[in-house]
PDB file of C-alpha atoms in Angstrom:
ATOM      1  CA  MET X1250      30.138 -34.167  19.088  1.00 36.00           C
ATOM      2  CA  ILE X1251      33.354 -33.384  20.964  1.00 40.00           C
ATOM      3  CA  SER X1252      36.005 -36.075  21.063  1.00 40.00           C
ATOM      4  CA  THR X1253      36.999 -37.616  24.382  1.00 45.00           C
ATOM      5  CA  ARG X1254      40.044 -39.515  23.104  1.00 64.00           C
ATOM      6  CA  ILE X1255      42.306 -38.399  25.943  1.00 79.00           C
ATOM      7  CA  ALA X1256      42.537 -41.360  28.302  1.00 81.00           C
ATOM      8  CA  GLU X1257      41.298 -41.284  31.880  1.00 91.00           C
ATOM      9  CA  GLU X1258      42.533 -43.348  34.800  1.00 93.00           C
ATOM     10  CA  ARG X1259      40.652 -44.548  37.839  1.00 94.00           C
ATOM     11  CA  VAL X1260      41.947 -42.913  40.998  1.00 95.00           C
ATOM     12  CA  ARG X1261      41.227 -43.096  44.718  1.00 95.00           C
ATOM     13  CA  ALA X1262      41.599 -39.781  46.505  1.00 94.00           C
ATOM     14  CA  VAL X1263      41.878 -39.449  50.258  1.00 91.00           C
ATOM     15  CA  ALA X1264      39.630 -36.688  51.625  1.00 91.00           C
ATOM     16  CA  GLY X1265      39.799 -36.519  55.384  1.00 88.00           C
ATOM     17  CA  SER X1266      38.673 -39.849  56.808  1.00 90.00           C
ATOM     18  CA  VAL X1267      37.259 -41.255  53.553  1.00 92.00           C
ATOM     19  CA  VAL X1268      38.586 -42.500  50.224  1.00 94.00           C
ATOM     20  CA  LEU X1269      36.697 -41.292  47.150  1.00 94.00           C
ATOM     21  CA  GLU X1270      36.688 -42.807  43.664  1.00 93.00           C
ATOM     22  CA  GLY X1271      37.216 -40.736  40.558  1.00 94.00           C
ATOM     23  CA  ASN X1272      38.299 -40.538  36.934  1.00 95.00           C
ATOM     24  CA  LEU X1273      41.350 -38.385  36.171  1.00 97.00           C
ATOM     25  CA  GLY X1274      42.262 -37.291  32.649  1.00 97.00           C
ATOM     26  CA  VAL X1275      45.428 -35.258  32.070  1.00 97.00           C
ATOM     27  CA  PRO X1276      46.287 -34.036  28.552  1.00 96.00           C
ATOM     28  CA  GLU X1277      49.917 -33.494  27.649  1.00 93.00           C
ATOM     29  CA  ASP X1278      51.094 -30.035  28.745  1.00 93.00           C
ATOM     30  CA  ALA X1279      47.816 -29.398  30.570  1.00 95.00           C
ATOM     31  CA  LEU X1280      47.095 -25.746  31.371  1.00 95.00           C
ATOM     32  CA  GLY X1281      45.137 -26.460  34.557  1.00 97.00           C
ATOM     33  CA  VAL X1282      42.879 -29.005  36.208  1.00 98.00           C
ATOM     34  CA  VAL X1283      39.114 -28.801  36.721  1.00 98.00           C
ATOM     35  CA  LEU X1284      37.553 -30.671  39.640  1.00 98.00           C
ATOM     36  CA  PHE X1285      33.890 -31.597  39.127  1.00 97.00           C
ATOM     37  CA  ALA X1286      31.329 -31.401  41.938  1.00 92.00           C
ATOM     38  CA  HIS X1287      28.262 -33.391  40.937  1.00 84.00           C
ATOM     39  CA  GLY X1288      24.678 -32.565  41.740  1.00 68.00           C
ATOM     40  CA  SER X1289      21.930 -34.255  43.698  1.00 60.00           C
ATOM     41  CA  GLY X1290      21.757 -37.990  43.072  1.00 60.00           C
ATOM     42  CA  SER X1291      24.457 -37.853  40.392  1.00 64.00           C
ATOM     43  CA  SER X1292      27.968 -39.309  40.229  1.00 73.00           C
ATOM     44  CA  ARG X1293      31.240 -39.166  38.348  1.00 80.00           C
ATOM     45  CA  ASN X1294      29.486 -41.119  35.578  1.00 75.00           C
ATOM     46  CA  SER X1295      27.027 -38.293  34.844  1.00 83.00           C
ATOM     47  CA  PRO X1296      26.817 -38.191  31.017  1.00 87.00           C
ATOM     48  CA  ARG X1297      26.411 -34.405  31.045  1.00 89.00           C
ATOM     49  CA  ASN X1298      29.469 -33.746  33.187  1.00 91.00           C
ATOM     50  CA  ARG X1299      31.457 -36.343  31.279  1.00 93.00           C
ATOM     51  CA  PHE X1300      30.613 -34.531  28.059  1.00 95.00           C
ATOM     52  CA  VAL X1301      31.784 -31.208  29.476  1.00 96.00           C
ATOM     53  CA  ALA X1302      34.925 -32.848  30.875  1.00 96.00           C
ATOM     54  CA  GLY X1303      35.715 -34.251  27.446  1.00 96.00           C
ATOM     55  CA  ALA X1304      35.437 -30.776  25.954  1.00 96.00           C
ATOM     56  CA  LEU X1305      37.734 -29.324  28.598  1.00 97.00           C
ATOM     57  CA  ARG X1306      40.362 -31.971  27.940  1.00 97.00           C
ATOM     58  CA  GLU X1307      40.224 -31.197  24.229  1.00 95.00           C
ATOM     59  CA  HIS X1308      40.971 -27.590  25.207  1.00 95.00           C
ATOM     60  CA  GLY X1309      44.079 -28.654  27.117  1.00 96.00           C
ATOM     61  CA  LEU X1310      42.650 -28.859  30.635  1.00 97.00           C
ATOM     62  CA  ALA X1311      42.950 -31.842  32.949  1.00 97.00           C
ATOM     63  CA  THR X1312      39.734 -33.042  34.607  1.00 98.00           C
ATOM     64  CA  LEU X1313      38.857 -34.986  37.731  1.00 97.00           C
ATOM     65  CA  LEU X1314      35.318 -36.345  38.003  1.00 96.00           C
ATOM     66  CA  ILE X1315      34.906 -37.750  41.477  1.00 93.00           C
ATOM     67  CA  ASP X1316      32.178 -39.132  43.712  1.00 90.00           C
ATOM     68  CA  LEU X1317      31.951 -36.926  46.793  1.00 90.00           C
ATOM     69  CA  LEU X1318      30.099 -39.677  48.660  1.00 86.00           C
ATOM     70  CA  THR X1319      31.415 -43.153  49.441  1.00 85.00           C
ATOM     71  CA  ARG X1320      29.625 -46.232  48.123  1.00 82.00           C
ATOM     72  CA  SER X1321      27.981 -46.901  51.480  1.00 79.00           C
ATOM     73  CA  GLU X1322      26.820 -43.301  51.682  1.00 76.00           C
ATOM     74  CA  GLU X1323      25.404 -43.488  48.170  1.00 72.00           C
ATOM     75  CA  LEU X1324      23.437 -46.609  49.102  1.00 70.00           C
ATOM     76  CA  ALA X1325      22.032 -44.816  52.133  1.00 66.00           C
ATOM     77  CA  GLU X1326      21.121 -41.876  49.914  1.00 63.00           C
ATOM     78  CA  VAL X1327      18.700 -44.042  47.968  1.00 61.00           C
ATOM     79  CA  GLN X1328      16.626 -44.242  51.145  1.00 60.00           C
ATOM     80  CA  THR X1329      17.195 -40.854  52.769  1.00 59.00           C
ATOM     81  CA  GLY X1330      18.338 -38.343  50.143  1.00 57.00           C
ATOM     82  CA  TYR X1331      19.902 -36.359  52.983  1.00 59.00           C
ATOM     83  CA  LEU X1332      23.642 -36.124  52.343  1.00 61.00           C
ATOM     84  CA  ARG X1333      23.260 -34.754  48.831  1.00 63.00           C
ATOM     85  CA  PHE X1334      21.962 -31.531  50.423  1.00 71.00           C
ATOM     86  CA  ASP X1335      24.652 -31.402  53.117  1.00 85.00           C
ATOM     87  CA  ILE X1336      26.566 -28.598  51.426  1.00 92.00           C
ATOM     88  CA  GLU X1337      29.128 -28.240  54.207  1.00 93.00           C
ATOM     89  CA  LEU X1338      30.014 -31.931  54.013  1.00 91.00           C
ATOM     90  CA  LEU X1339      30.297 -31.853  50.222  1.00 92.00           C
ATOM     91  CA  ALA X1340      32.454 -28.712  50.371  1.00 95.00           C
ATOM     92  CA  GLU X1341      34.703 -30.355  52.945  1.00 95.00           C
ATOM     93  CA  ARG X1342      35.117 -33.395  50.695  1.00 94.00           C
ATOM     94  CA  LEU X1343      35.850 -31.115  47.744  1.00 95.00           C
ATOM     95  CA  SER X1344      38.559 -29.353  49.731  1.00 96.00           C
ATOM     96  CA  GLY X1345      40.083 -32.704  50.649  1.00 96.00           C
ATOM     97  CA  VAL X1346      40.220 -33.752  46.996  1.00 97.00           C
ATOM     98  CA  THR X1347      41.750 -30.368  46.157  1.00 97.00           C
ATOM     99  CA  ASP X1348      44.597 -31.165  48.547  1.00 97.00           C
ATOM    100  CA  TRP X1349      44.969 -34.554  46.871  1.00 97.00           C
ATOM    101  CA  LEU X1350      45.279 -32.857  43.457  1.00 97.00           C
ATOM    102  CA  SER X1351      47.934 -30.524  44.838  1.00 96.00           C
ATOM    103  CA  ALA X1352      49.977 -33.520  46.006  1.00 96.00           C
ATOM    104  CA  ASN X1353      49.407 -35.808  43.021  1.00 96.00           C
ATOM    105  CA  PRO X1354      52.497 -35.879  40.747  1.00 95.00           C
ATOM    106  CA  SER X1355      50.526 -35.445  37.505  1.00 95.00           C
ATOM    107  CA  THR X1356      48.544 -32.415  38.751  1.00 97.00           C
ATOM    108  CA  GLU X1357      50.607 -30.801  41.527  1.00 95.00           C
ATOM    109  CA  ARG X1358      51.873 -27.967  39.317  1.00 95.00           C
ATOM    110  CA  LEU X1359      48.478 -27.151  37.803  1.00 97.00           C
ATOM    111  CA  PRO X1360      46.170 -24.283  38.815  1.00 98.00           C
ATOM    112  CA  ILE X1361      42.777 -25.590  39.965  1.00 98.00           C
ATOM    113  CA  GLY X1362      39.211 -24.720  39.004  1.00 98.00           C
ATOM    114  CA  TYR X1363      35.834 -26.088  40.079  1.00 98.00           C
ATOM    115  CA  PHE X1364      32.883 -27.095  37.894  1.00 97.00           C
ATOM    116  CA  GLY X1365      29.685 -27.606  39.900  1.00 95.00           C
ATOM    117  CA  ALA X1366      26.253 -28.829  38.855  1.00 93.00           C
ATOM    118  CA  SER X1367      23.021 -28.469  40.844  1.00 89.00           C
ATOM    119  CA  THR X1368      23.842 -28.732  44.573  1.00 91.00           C
ATOM    120  CA  GLY X1369      27.467 -29.414  43.631  1.00 92.00           C
ATOM    121  CA  ALA X1370      27.714 -25.775  42.545  1.00 95.00           C
ATOM    122  CA  ALA X1371      26.955 -24.637  46.088  1.00 96.00           C
ATOM    123  CA  ALA X1372      29.633 -26.964  47.470  1.00 95.00           C
ATOM    124  CA  ALA X1373      32.122 -25.630  44.910  1.00 97.00           C
ATOM    125  CA  LEU X1374      31.439 -22.035  45.926  1.00 98.00           C
ATOM    126  CA  VAL X1375      31.714 -22.785  49.640  1.00 98.00           C
ATOM    127  CA  ALA X1376      35.035 -24.577  49.079  1.00 98.00           C
ATOM    128  CA  ALA X1377      36.279 -21.771  46.806  1.00 98.00           C
ATOM    129  CA  ALA X1378      35.406 -19.184  49.466  1.00 98.00           C
ATOM    130  CA  GLU X1379      37.721 -21.007  51.861  1.00 96.00           C
ATOM    131  CA  ARG X1380      40.601 -21.036  49.341  1.00 96.00           C
ATOM    132  CA  PRO X1381      40.536 -17.676  47.526  1.00 94.00           C
ATOM    133  CA  GLN X1382      44.186 -17.878  46.459  1.00 94.00           C
ATOM    134  CA  GLN X1383      44.164 -21.507  45.361  1.00 96.00           C
ATOM    135  CA  ILE X1384      40.928 -21.827  43.355  1.00 98.00           C
ATOM    136  CA  LYS X1385      41.380 -19.810  40.191  1.00 97.00           C
ATOM    137  CA  ALA X1386      37.885 -20.122  38.665  1.00 98.00           C
ATOM    138  CA  VAL X1387      34.437 -21.622  39.258  1.00 98.00           C
ATOM    139  CA  VAL X1388      31.750 -22.592  36.741  1.00 98.00           C
ATOM    140  CA  SER X1389      28.205 -23.576  37.719  1.00 97.00           C
ATOM    141  CA  ARG X1390      25.848 -25.469  35.369  1.00 96.00           C
ATOM    142  CA  GLY X1391      22.180 -25.350  36.312  1.00 94.00           C
ATOM    143  CA  GLY X1392      23.434 -24.839  39.834  1.00 93.00           C
ATOM    144  CA  ARG X1393      21.979 -23.893  43.187  1.00 94.00           C
ATOM    145  CA  PRO X1394      24.515 -21.243  44.208  1.00 96.00           C
ATOM    146  CA  ASP X1395      21.921 -19.850  46.612  1.00 95.00           C
ATOM    147  CA  LEU X1396      22.610 -22.854  48.869  1.00 95.00           C
ATOM    148  CA  ALA X1397      26.117 -21.504  49.452  1.00 96.00           C
ATOM    149  CA  ALA X1398      24.396 -18.851  51.595  1.00 93.00           C
ATOM    150  CA  ALA X1399      26.781 -16.481  53.424  1.00 95.00           C
ATOM    151  CA  ALA X1400      29.836 -18.007  51.701  1.00 98.00           C
ATOM    152  CA  LEU X1401      28.837 -16.218  48.475  1.00 98.00           C
ATOM    153  CA  GLN X1402      30.101 -12.897  49.802  1.00 98.00           C
ATOM    154  CA  ARG X1403      33.517 -14.440  50.506  1.00 98.00           C
ATOM    155  CA  VAL X1404      34.028 -15.907  47.021  1.00 98.00           C
ATOM    156  CA  ARG X1405      36.955 -14.255  45.240  1.00 98.00           C
ATOM    157  CA  SER X1406      37.441 -16.751  42.408  1.00 98.00           C
ATOM    158  CA  PRO X1407      36.157 -15.641  38.990  1.00 98.00           C
ATOM    159  CA  THR X1408      32.723 -17.267  38.730  1.00 98.00           C
ATOM    160  CA  LEU X1409      30.513 -18.116  35.762  1.00 98.00           C
ATOM    161  CA  LEU X1410      26.890 -19.125  36.379  1.00 98.00           C
ATOM    162  CA  ILE X1411      25.230 -20.959  33.456  1.00 98.00           C
ATOM    163  CA  VAL X1412      21.461 -21.464  33.499  1.00 98.00           C
ATOM    164  CA  GLY X1413      18.933 -22.750  30.969  1.00 97.00           C
ATOM    165  CA  GLY X1414      16.622 -20.098  29.531  1.00 97.00           C
ATOM    166  CA  ASN X1415      13.568 -22.249  30.268  1.00 97.00           C
ATOM    167  CA  ASP X1416      14.641 -23.053  33.826  1.00 96.00           C
ATOM    168  CA  ALA X1417      12.754 -20.113  35.337  1.00 95.00           C
ATOM    169  CA  PRO X1418      12.964 -20.955  39.078  1.00 94.00           C
ATOM    170  CA  VAL X1419      16.701 -21.608  38.883  1.00 96.00           C
ATOM    171  CA  ILE X1420      17.260 -18.404  36.875  1.00 97.00           C
ATOM    172  CA  THR X1421      15.760 -16.429  39.753  1.00 97.00           C
ATOM    173  CA  LEU X1422      17.925 -18.230  42.321  1.00 97.00           C
ATOM    174  CA  ASN X1423      21.037 -17.613  40.229  1.00 98.00           C
ATOM    175  CA  GLU X1424      20.222 -13.949  39.756  1.00 98.00           C
ATOM    176  CA  LEU X1425      19.918 -13.494  43.515  1.00 97.00           C
ATOM    177  CA  ALA X1426      23.142 -15.406  44.150  1.00 97.00           C
ATOM    178  CA  PHE X1427      24.947 -13.452  41.425  1.00 98.00           C
ATOM    179  CA  GLU X1428      24.273 -10.194  43.237  1.00 97.00           C
ATOM    180  CA  GLN X1429      25.725 -11.610  46.460  1.00 97.00           C
ATOM    181  CA  LEU X1430      28.929 -13.011  44.948  1.00 98.00           C
ATOM    182  CA  GLY X1431      31.941 -11.217  46.386  1.00 97.00           C
ATOM    183  CA  THR X1432      34.141 -11.626  43.322  1.00 97.00           C
ATOM    184  CA  THR X1433      34.422  -8.743  40.878  1.00 96.00           C
ATOM    185  CA  GLU X1434      34.986 -11.220  38.029  1.00 98.00           C
ATOM    186  CA  LYS X1435      31.571 -12.804  37.553  1.00 98.00           C
ATOM    187  CA  ARG X1436      29.086 -13.527  34.799  1.00 98.00           C
ATOM    188  CA  LEU X1437      25.590 -14.968  34.489  1.00 98.00           C
ATOM    189  CA  GLU X1438      25.027 -16.718  31.153  1.00 98.00           C
ATOM    190  CA  ILE X1439      21.538 -17.870  30.143  1.00 98.00           C
ATOM    191  CA  VAL X1440      21.382 -20.485  27.370  1.00 98.00           C
ATOM    192  CA  PRO X1441      18.245 -19.765  25.291  1.00 97.00           C
ATOM    193  CA  GLY X1442      15.683 -22.580  25.102  1.00 96.00           C
ATOM    194  CA  ALA X1443      17.516 -24.876  27.508  1.00 97.00           C
ATOM    195  CA  THR X1444      15.846 -26.598  30.453  1.00 95.00           C
ATOM    196  CA  HIS X1445      17.478 -27.635  33.717  1.00 93.00           C
ATOM    197  CA  LEU X1446      19.417 -30.633  32.338  1.00 90.00           C
ATOM    198  CA  PHE X1447      20.403 -28.951  29.056  1.00 95.00           C
ATOM    199  CA  GLU X1448      19.036 -31.892  27.074  1.00 93.00           C
ATOM    200  CA  GLU X1449      17.965 -29.805  24.077  1.00 96.00           C
ATOM    201  CA  PRO X1450      20.022 -30.109  20.848  1.00 96.00           C
ATOM    202  CA  GLY X1451      23.137 -27.982  21.097  1.00 96.00           C
ATOM    203  CA  ALA X1452      22.494 -26.834  24.676  1.00 96.00           C
ATOM    204  CA  LEU X1453      25.210 -28.901  26.339  1.00 96.00           C
ATOM    205  CA  GLU X1454      27.644 -27.937  23.588  1.00 97.00           C
ATOM    206  CA  GLN X1455      27.065 -24.296  24.558  1.00 97.00           C
ATOM    207  CA  VAL X1456      27.742 -25.126  28.199  1.00 97.00           C
ATOM    208  CA  ALA X1457      30.971 -26.889  27.241  1.00 97.00           C
ATOM    209  CA  GLN X1458      32.099 -23.959  25.099  1.00 97.00           C
ATOM    210  CA  LEU X1459      31.317 -21.381  27.786  1.00 98.00           C
ATOM    211  CA  ALA X1460      33.117 -23.427  30.443  1.00 98.00           C
ATOM    212  CA  SER X1461      36.139 -24.011  28.209  1.00 97.00           C
ATOM    213  CA  GLU X1462      36.434 -20.294  27.514  1.00 97.00           C
ATOM    214  CA  TRP X1463      36.088 -19.346  31.189  1.00 98.00           C
ATOM    215  CA  PHE X1464      38.643 -21.832  32.449  1.00 98.00           C
ATOM    216  CA  GLY X1465      40.899 -21.099  29.492  1.00 96.00           C
ATOM    217  CA  ARG X1466      40.873 -17.442  30.476  1.00 96.00           C
ATOM    218  CA  TYR X1467      41.510 -17.807  34.205  1.00 97.00           C
ATOM    219  CA  LEU X1468      43.354 -21.077  34.852  1.00 95.00           C
ATOM    220  CA  PRO X1469      46.589 -20.930  32.810  1.00 86.00           C
ATOM    221  CA  GLN X1470      47.864 -17.674  34.330  1.00 60.00           C
ATOM    222  CA  GLU X1471      49.732 -19.040  37.328  1.00 52.00           C
ATOM    223  CA  SER X1472      50.820 -22.586  36.559  1.00 46.00           C
ATOM    224  CA  ARG X1473      53.114 -23.631  39.367  1.00 47.00           C
ATOM    225  CA  PRO X1474      56.665 -24.824  38.655  1.00 46.00           C
ATOM    226  CA  ARG X1475      57.371 -28.508  38.978  1.00 43.00           C
ATOM    227  CA  ARG X1476      59.155 -29.645  42.104  1.00 43.00           C
ATOM    228  CA  PRO X1477      62.852 -30.349  41.513  1.00 39.00           C
ATOM    229  CA  ALA X1478      63.680 -34.009  41.156  1.00 36.00           C
ATOM    230  CA  SER X1479      65.220 -35.698  44.173  1.00 36.00           C
ATOM    231  CA  ILE X1480      68.913 -36.447  43.927  1.00 31.00           C
TER     232      ILE X1480
END
């Protein structure tokens, strides 16, 4: 089991007209920051994403797990289940949080990557397509990149798609999306024996290792200088 000793703090990030709640963890001398986009019906408290975030922090990467829906929207979701599939809205929220990271004193100098799960992967790819220079890497876990539709061709960020070997329908969707991705730096990784939620022994550890390697390769290259202190 990977340690998650690096402390997190509760934050409230402004994204357009809403304020979103999240958990920010920043290791000392962080190499970059990874913003998590959760999947359908999930939240920043997802045990799977929290496990991956812990692994990334142990590899020197800051993480922000954030709810892309407000509390009132989440309550409405219990009845309708509509907003979780509103990819454009989720991508817009993700972009807003990206701006917050770029202004936050503890993360403003850090290159940014996205980690998306399920429908959150589609939102991450749509947001990355809009910010090809700013978003340095994207990782999808059991994602629905196909829902990013035409935005796939505009993605320039290095992108890793991770799918469970026993998640046949999602493998097919990822294979189709992989072919449409506009980036030349892309990879489709299938974890043998894993199902959609990667609940099998060792499966999530493989996801964490793959994600750590991908972000470790692409995020640290262009860390921005700190702003000079005011006099």
